[in-house]
mmCIF file of C-alpha atoms in Angstrom:
data_model
loop_
_atom_site.group_PDB
_atom_site.id
_atom_site.type_symbol
_atom_site.label_atom_id
_atom_site.label_comp_id
_atom_site.label_asym_id
_atom_site.label_seq_id
_atom_site.Cartn_x
_atom_site.Cartn_y
_atom_site.Cartn_z
ATOM 1 C CA MET A 291 -13.663 -13.226 -7.040
ATOM 2 C CA ASP A 292 -14.028 -16.662 -5.949
ATOM 3 C CA SER A 293 -11.197 -18.346 -4.314
ATOM 4 C CA SER A 294 -10.212 -20.675 -7.158
ATOM 5 C CA SER A 295 -9.044 -17.757 -9.299
ATOM 6 C CA GLU A 296 -7.408 -16.195 -6.261
ATOM 7 C CA ALA A 297 -5.130 -19.246 -6.012
ATOM 8 C CA ASP A 298 -4.263 -18.823 -9.669
ATOM 9 C CA GLY A 299 -4.175 -15.000 -9.556
ATOM 10 C CA SER A 300 -5.996 -15.208 -12.906
ATOM 11 C CA GLY A 301 -8.200 -12.184 -13.517
ATOM 12 C CA LEU A 302 -7.001 -10.482 -10.270
ATOM 13 C CA ARG A 303 -7.203 -6.971 -10.100
ATOM 14 C CA ILE A 304 -5.186 -4.758 -8.011
ATOM 15 C CA ALA A 305 -5.568 -1.070 -7.976
ATOM 16 C CA LEU A 306 -2.594 1.223 -6.627
ATOM 17 C CA VAL A 307 -2.551 4.166 -4.731
ATOM 18 C CA THR A 308 -0.189 6.406 -3.518
ATOM 19 C CA ALA A 309 -0.930 9.749 -1.601
ATOM 20 C CA THR A 310 1.792 12.489 -1.523
ATOM 21 C CA ARG A 311 1.993 16.258 -0.205
ATOM 22 C CA ASP A 312 5.727 18.076 -1.960
ATOM 23 C CA ARG A 313 9.002 15.722 -1.373
ATOM 24 C CA ARG A 314 9.014 15.951 -5.467
ATOM 25 C CA GLN A 315 12.581 13.975 -5.055
ATOM 26 C CA LEU A 316 11.282 11.161 -3.200
ATOM 27 C CA PHE A 317 8.507 9.975 -4.971
ATOM 28 C CA GLU A 318 10.201 10.045 -8.274
ATOM 29 C CA ALA A 319 12.772 7.837 -6.697
ATOM 30 C CA LEU A 320 9.586 5.919 -6.057
ATOM 31 C CA VAL A 321 8.600 6.158 -9.643
ATOM 32 C CA GLU A 322 12.149 4.463 -10.876
ATOM 33 C CA ASP A 323 11.557 1.707 -8.743
ATOM 34 C CA LEU A 324 8.140 0.925 -10.062
ATOM 35 C CA LYS A 325 9.572 1.161 -13.467
ATOM 36 C CA HIS A 326 11.577 -1.609 -12.607
ATOM 37 C CA THR A 327 9.227 -3.344 -10.984
ATOM 38 C CA GLU A 328 8.823 -6.855 -12.271
ATOM 39 C CA TRP A 329 4.780 -6.522 -12.561
ATOM 40 C CA PRO A 330 3.042 -10.027 -12.914
ATOM 41 C CA THR A 331 1.317 -10.136 -16.069
ATOM 42 C CA HIS A 332 -1.773 -12.274 -15.283
ATOM 43 C CA VAL A 333 -3.026 -9.413 -12.923
ATOM 44 C CA SER A 334 -4.083 -6.509 -13.824
ATOM 45 C CA TRP A 335 -2.554 -2.971 -12.274
ATOM 46 C CA SER A 336 -3.785 0.214 -12.308
ATOM 47 C CA TRP A 337 -2.062 3.425 -10.040
ATOM 48 C CA HIS A 338 -3.729 6.493 -8.852
ATOM 49 C CA VAL A 339 -1.552 9.209 -7.220
ATOM 50 C CA SER A 340 -3.526 11.543 -4.626
ATOM 51 C CA ASP A 341 -1.908 15.040 -4.155
ATOM 52 C CA ASP A 342 -2.601 16.862 -0.960
ATOM 53 C CA ALA A 343 -2.684 20.268 -2.203
ATOM 54 C CA SER A 344 1.217 20.355 -3.022
ATOM 55 C CA HIS A 345 2.654 23.901 -4.688
ATOM 56 C CA GLN A 346 1.563 23.871 -8.139
ATOM 57 C CA THR A 347 4.552 23.550 -9.873
ATOM 58 C CA THR A 348 5.587 20.619 -7.586
ATOM 59 C CA PHE A 349 2.429 18.814 -8.923
ATOM 60 C CA TYR A 350 3.406 19.653 -12.346
ATOM 61 C CA GLY A 351 6.569 17.983 -11.651
ATOM 62 C CA PHE A 352 4.306 14.613 -9.743
ATOM 63 C CA GLN A 353 2.098 15.150 -13.172
ATOM 64 C CA GLN A 354 5.251 14.573 -15.450
ATOM 65 C CA ALA A 355 6.294 11.480 -13.190
ATOM 66 C CA VAL A 356 3.329 9.900 -12.938
ATOM 67 C CA ASN A 357 2.618 10.158 -16.841
ATOM 68 C CA THR A 358 6.003 7.766 -17.443
ATOM 69 C CA MET A 359 4.502 4.943 -15.684
ATOM 70 C CA ILE A 360 1.998 4.832 -18.188
ATOM 71 C CA PRO A 361 3.713 2.337 -20.623
ATOM 72 C CA TYR A 362 4.333 0.019 -17.358
ATOM 73 C CA LEU A 363 0.685 -1.067 -16.637
ATOM 74 C CA ASP A 364 -2.062 -2.597 -18.078
ATOM 75 C CA GLY A 365 -4.629 -0.190 -16.484
ATOM 76 C CA PRO A 366 -5.114 3.227 -15.842
ATOM 77 C CA VAL A 367 -2.466 5.494 -14.398
ATOM 78 C CA THR A 368 -4.257 8.757 -13.128
ATOM 79 C CA ILE A 369 -3.218 11.608 -10.703
ATOM 80 C CA TRP A 370 -5.352 14.087 -8.788
ATOM 81 C CA ARG A 371 -5.326 17.168 -6.763
ATOM 82 C CA ASN A 372 -6.955 18.031 -3.608
ATOM 83 C CA SER A 373 -8.043 21.677 -3.662
ATOM 84 C CA GLU A 374 -6.823 22.102 0.195
ATOM 85 C CA ALA A 375 -4.659 19.715 2.388
ATOM 86 C CA LEU A 376 -6.624 17.050 4.051
ATOM 87 C CA GLY A 377 -3.868 15.413 5.844
ATOM 88 C CA CYS A 378 -1.826 12.641 5.013
ATOM 89 C CA ASP A 379 -4.806 9.908 6.778
ATOM 90 C CA GLN A 380 -7.107 11.481 5.214
ATOM 91 C CA ASN A 381 -6.026 11.891 1.906
ATOM 92 C CA VAL A 382 -4.998 7.981 1.584
ATOM 93 C CA VAL A 383 -8.433 6.973 2.574
ATOM 94 C CA LEU A 384 -9.877 9.407 -0.142
ATOM 95 C CA ALA A 385 -7.702 7.981 -2.653
ATOM 96 C CA VAL A 386 -8.231 4.315 -1.779
ATOM 97 C CA TYR A 387 -11.642 4.167 -1.960
ATOM 98 C CA ARG A 388 -11.893 6.423 -4.865
ATOM 99 C CA GLU A 389 -10.028 3.254 -6.670
ATOM 100 C CA LEU A 390 -12.289 0.977 -5.035
ATOM 101 C CA THR A 391 -14.448 0.069 -7.903
ATOM 102 C CA ASP A 392 -16.928 -2.530 -8.228
ATOM 103 C CA ASP A 393 -13.993 -4.976 -10.008
ATOM 104 C CA VAL A 394 -11.123 -4.242 -7.487
ATOM 105 C CA ASP A 395 -10.121 -7.090 -5.669
ATOM 106 C CA TRP A 396 -6.911 -5.681 -3.751
ATOM 107 C CA VAL A 397 -6.000 -2.238 -2.849
ATOM 108 C CA GLY A 398 -2.146 -1.676 -2.720
ATOM 109 C CA VAL A 399 -1.297 1.773 -0.723
ATOM 110 C CA VAL A 400 1.897 2.605 -1.518
ATOM 111 C CA ASP A 401 3.786 5.608 0.065
ATOM 112 C CA SER A 402 5.643 7.602 -1.859
ATOM 113 C CA ASP A 403 9.021 7.285 0.106
ATOM 114 C CA MET A 404 9.414 3.892 -0.357
ATOM 115 C CA SER A 405 12.116 2.124 -1.493
ATOM 116 C CA LEU A 406 11.238 -0.866 -3.736
ATOM 117 C CA HIS A 407 12.805 -4.359 -4.761
ATOM 118 C CA PRO A 408 12.031 -5.176 -7.910
ATOM 119 C CA LEU A 409 10.086 -8.490 -7.044
ATOM 120 C CA TRP A 410 8.195 -6.877 -4.491
ATOM 121 C CA ALA A 411 4.591 -7.062 -6.149
ATOM 122 C CA THR A 412 5.555 -10.572 -7.426
ATOM 123 C CA LYS A 413 6.004 -11.836 -3.960
ATOM 124 C CA LEU A 414 2.753 -10.260 -2.834
ATOM 125 C CA ILE A 415 0.889 -11.719 -5.265
ATOM 126 C CA GLU A 416 2.343 -15.110 -4.287
ATOM 127 C CA SER A 417 1.694 -14.906 -1.104
ATOM 128 C CA ILE A 418 -2.196 -14.012 -1.991
ATOM 129 C CA GLU A 419 -2.124 -17.008 -4.246
ATOM 130 C CA TRP A 420 -0.851 -18.867 -1.812
ATOM 131 C CA ALA A 421 -3.176 -18.245 1.040
ATOM 132 C CA ALA A 422 -5.903 -18.917 -1.361
ATOM 133 C CA LYS A 423 -4.875 -22.302 -2.126
ATOM 134 C CA GLU A 424 -3.959 -23.350 1.481
ATOM 135 C CA GLY A 425 -7.401 -21.920 2.760
ATOM 136 C CA ILE A 426 -6.074 -18.950 4.902
ATOM 137 C CA GLU A 427 -8.070 -15.951 5.137
ATOM 138 C CA LEU A 428 -5.453 -13.002 4.395
ATOM 139 C CA ASP A 429 -7.041 -9.416 4.674
ATOM 140 C CA MET A 430 -3.634 -8.019 4.644
ATOM 141 C CA VAL A 431 -0.225 -8.623 3.715
ATOM 142 C CA GLY A 432 2.875 -6.127 3.096
ATOM 143 C CA ALA A 433 6.219 -6.010 1.692
ATOM 144 C CA PHE A 434 7.510 -4.124 4.339
ATOM 145 C CA ASN A 435 8.088 -6.126 7.566
ATOM 146 C CA SER A 436 8.053 -2.899 10.169
ATOM 147 C CA ALA A 437 10.208 -3.327 13.105
ATOM 148 C CA MET A 438 7.227 -1.437 14.895
ATOM 149 C CA HIS A 439 4.768 -3.966 14.249
ATOM 150 C CA GLY A 440 4.979 -7.700 16.046
ATOM 151 C CA THR A 441 5.617 -10.445 14.066
ATOM 152 C CA GLY A 442 4.358 -13.856 14.652
ATOM 153 C CA SER A 443 5.033 -17.382 13.654
ATOM 154 C CA ALA A 444 6.322 -17.755 9.808
ATOM 155 C CA LEU A 445 2.888 -19.151 7.644
ATOM 156 C CA ARG A 446 5.367 -20.540 5.079
ATOM 157 C CA PRO A 447 8.856 -19.531 4.099
ATOM 158 C CA GLY A 448 9.030 -15.725 3.309
ATOM 159 C CA LEU A 449 5.939 -14.996 5.116
ATOM 160 C CA VAL A 450 5.323 -14.241 8.425
ATOM 161 C CA GLU A 451 1.715 -13.685 10.310
ATOM 162 C CA LYS A 452 1.735 -10.088 11.954
ATOM 163 C CA GLY A 453 -0.409 -8.468 14.987
ATOM 164 C CA SER A 454 -0.863 -5.708 13.172
ATOM 165 C CA ILE A 455 0.758 -4.120 9.821
ATOM 166 C CA GLY A 456 1.079 -0.314 8.702
ATOM 167 C CA GLY A 457 0.076 0.847 5.467
ATOM 168 C CA PRO A 458 3.539 1.799 3.829
ATOM 169 C CA CYS A 459 3.493 -0.977 1.157
ATOM 170 C CA THR A 460 0.510 -3.182 2.256
ATOM 171 C CA PHE A 461 -2.462 -4.744 0.088
ATOM 172 C CA ILE A 462 -5.464 -4.794 1.432
ATOM 173 C CA ARG A 463 -8.676 -6.893 0.477
ATOM 174 C CA ALA A 464 -11.445 -4.779 -0.805
ATOM 175 C CA SER A 465 -14.140 -6.490 0.747
ATOM 176 C CA LEU A 466 -12.715 -5.371 4.201
ATOM 177 C CA LEU A 467 -12.525 -1.828 3.044
ATOM 178 C CA ARG A 468 -15.846 -2.041 1.212
ATOM 179 C CA SER A 469 -17.664 -3.449 4.613
ATOM 180 C CA GLU A 470 -15.008 -0.553 6.683
ATOM 181 C CA ARG A 471 -16.352 2.605 4.730
ATOM 182 C CA LEU A 472 -13.733 4.494 6.359
ATOM 183 C CA SER A 473 -14.261 7.364 3.590
ATOM 184 C CA GLN A 474 -17.899 7.917 4.981
ATOM 185 C CA ARG A 475 -16.019 9.016 8.049
ATOM 186 C CA VAL A 476 -13.800 11.669 6.777
ATOM 187 C CA GLY A 477 -14.494 15.004 8.092
ATOM 188 C CA PRO A 478 -13.222 17.926 10.432
ATOM 189 C CA THR A 479 -13.045 15.282 13.343
ATOM 190 C CA TRP A 480 -11.164 12.695 11.716
ATOM 191 C CA GLY A 481 -8.054 11.744 13.905
ATOM 192 C CA LYS A 482 -9.306 13.537 16.849
ATOM 193 C CA GLY A 483 -8.702 11.040 19.530
ATOM 194 C CA GLU A 484 -8.503 7.678 17.300
ATOM 195 C CA PRO A 485 -6.061 5.508 15.490
ATOM 196 C CA GLY A 486 -5.138 6.355 11.695
ATOM 197 C CA TRP A 487 -6.641 4.362 8.801
ATOM 198 C CA ASP A 488 -4.299 1.351 8.950
ATOM 199 C CA TRP A 489 -5.151 1.190 12.673
ATOM 200 C CA LYS A 490 -8.703 1.086 12.207
ATOM 201 C CA LEU A 491 -7.979 -1.616 9.496
ATOM 202 C CA VAL A 492 -6.117 -3.829 11.956
ATOM 203 C CA ASP A 493 -9.178 -3.470 14.713
ATOM 204 C CA ALA A 494 -11.156 -4.878 11.889
ATOM 205 C CA VAL A 495 -9.087 -7.924 11.044
ATOM 206 C CA LYS A 496 -8.771 -9.027 14.457
ATOM 207 C CA LYS A 497 -12.632 -8.490 14.719
ATOM 208 C CA LYS A 498 -13.043 -10.993 12.098
ATOM 209 C CA GLY A 499 -10.456 -13.301 13.150
ATOM 210 C CA THR A 500 -8.427 -13.470 9.442
ATOM 211 C CA LYS A 501 -4.590 -12.796 9.607
ATOM 212 C CA MET A 502 -2.371 -9.858 8.514
ATOM 213 C CA ALA A 503 0.984 -11.383 7.025
ATOM 214 C CA ALA A 504 4.361 -9.474 5.966
ATOM 215 C CA LEU A 505 7.190 -10.669 3.556
ATOM 216 C CA SER A 506 10.449 -11.600 5.617
ATOM 217 C CA PRO A 507 12.775 -10.326 4.263
ATOM 218 C CA SER A 508 11.005 -7.036 3.453
ATOM 219 C CA TYR A 509 10.591 -6.181 -0.126
ATOM 220 C CA ALA A 510 10.130 -2.900 0.640
ATOM 221 C CA GLN A 511 11.932 0.033 2.896
ATOM 222 C CA HIS A 512 11.708 3.605 3.669
ATOM 223 C CA MET A 513 14.238 5.916 1.893
ATOM 224 C CA GLY A 514 15.676 7.393 5.391
ATOM 225 C CA ARG A 515 14.618 9.367 8.299
ATOM 226 C CA VAL A 516 13.245 12.174 6.079
ATOM 227 C CA GLY A 517 9.494 12.050 5.355
ATOM 228 C CA ALA A 518 9.678 8.387 7.389
ATOM 229 C CA HIS A 519 7.651 8.112 10.462
ATOM 230 C CA ALA A 520 8.776 9.797 13.262
ATOM 231 C CA PRO A 521 7.230 12.794 15.226
ATOM 232 C CA ALA A 522 9.058 16.087 14.046
ATOM 233 C CA GLY A 523 11.955 13.511 12.318
ATOM 234 C CA ARG A 524 13.107 12.494 16.287
ATOM 235 C CA GLY A 525 13.637 9.179 17.893
ATOM 236 C CA PRO A 526 12.798 5.953 16.114
ATOM 237 C CA TYR A 527 11.267 5.594 12.708
ATOM 238 C CA ASP A 528 9.175 3.245 10.929
ATOM 239 C CA GLN A 529 12.410 0.738 9.295
ATOM 240 C CA ALA A 530 11.644 -2.500 8.112
ATOM 241 C CA ASN A 531 13.442 -5.227 10.252
ATOM 242 C CA ASP A 532 15.458 -7.350 7.440
ATOM 243 C CA PHE A 533 15.003 -5.489 3.954
ATOM 244 C CA ILE A 534 16.546 -7.132 0.875
ATOM 245 C CA GLY A 535 18.210 -4.390 -1.000
ATOM 246 C CA LYS A 536 17.582 -3.137 -4.668
ATOM 247 C CA GLY A 537 18.354 -5.957 -6.002
#
């Protein structure tokens, strides 16, 4: 997509991806927030859920919840189930690249345990459009301004530059994903002594010299310690600095 099209969002296609593994109650809460999301109508939206071999009964519940989203988006709403558990990181990567068709401009990773303000998608699209108009090369932008990732100066009111950014609710430029080809590295050695998928992309952005940013205040938050990013539920876990609330 050329910069003029991205600047006004016309023809922009966003493929949303969510990885699941059990935790049905949290996922169903996410779906309710997605139903209350104000989706910018000048953008095309699809949603793909990739389940990492949850129990069949749980997966059936996921299917039912996913199907209720069909009327809300103009693009495909689909769900996939891995035949065996791959682990969260690999599941996310394979889901992302499954949706990375030639006409996709950005992939939005939305964790299954996120609480969302209705304007989260609108604010991210506004940030992408603004960056294009200003000639700013933005490769990753998130609705979740994590306290665990350093924050730089404000790019504009409501948007701050990040030194690194995680993947809980983050839009990633498709061209970055295509150039990194992370799906080709999935396998038995994945994650052994190397960073996760989001850190691999952070490193790629730093090498390119482009920018990462997050909304501030945040328009997404983890639902709580259960399911959030903390080792065995201990110690500090990944929370947004300044969640605006659910509206």
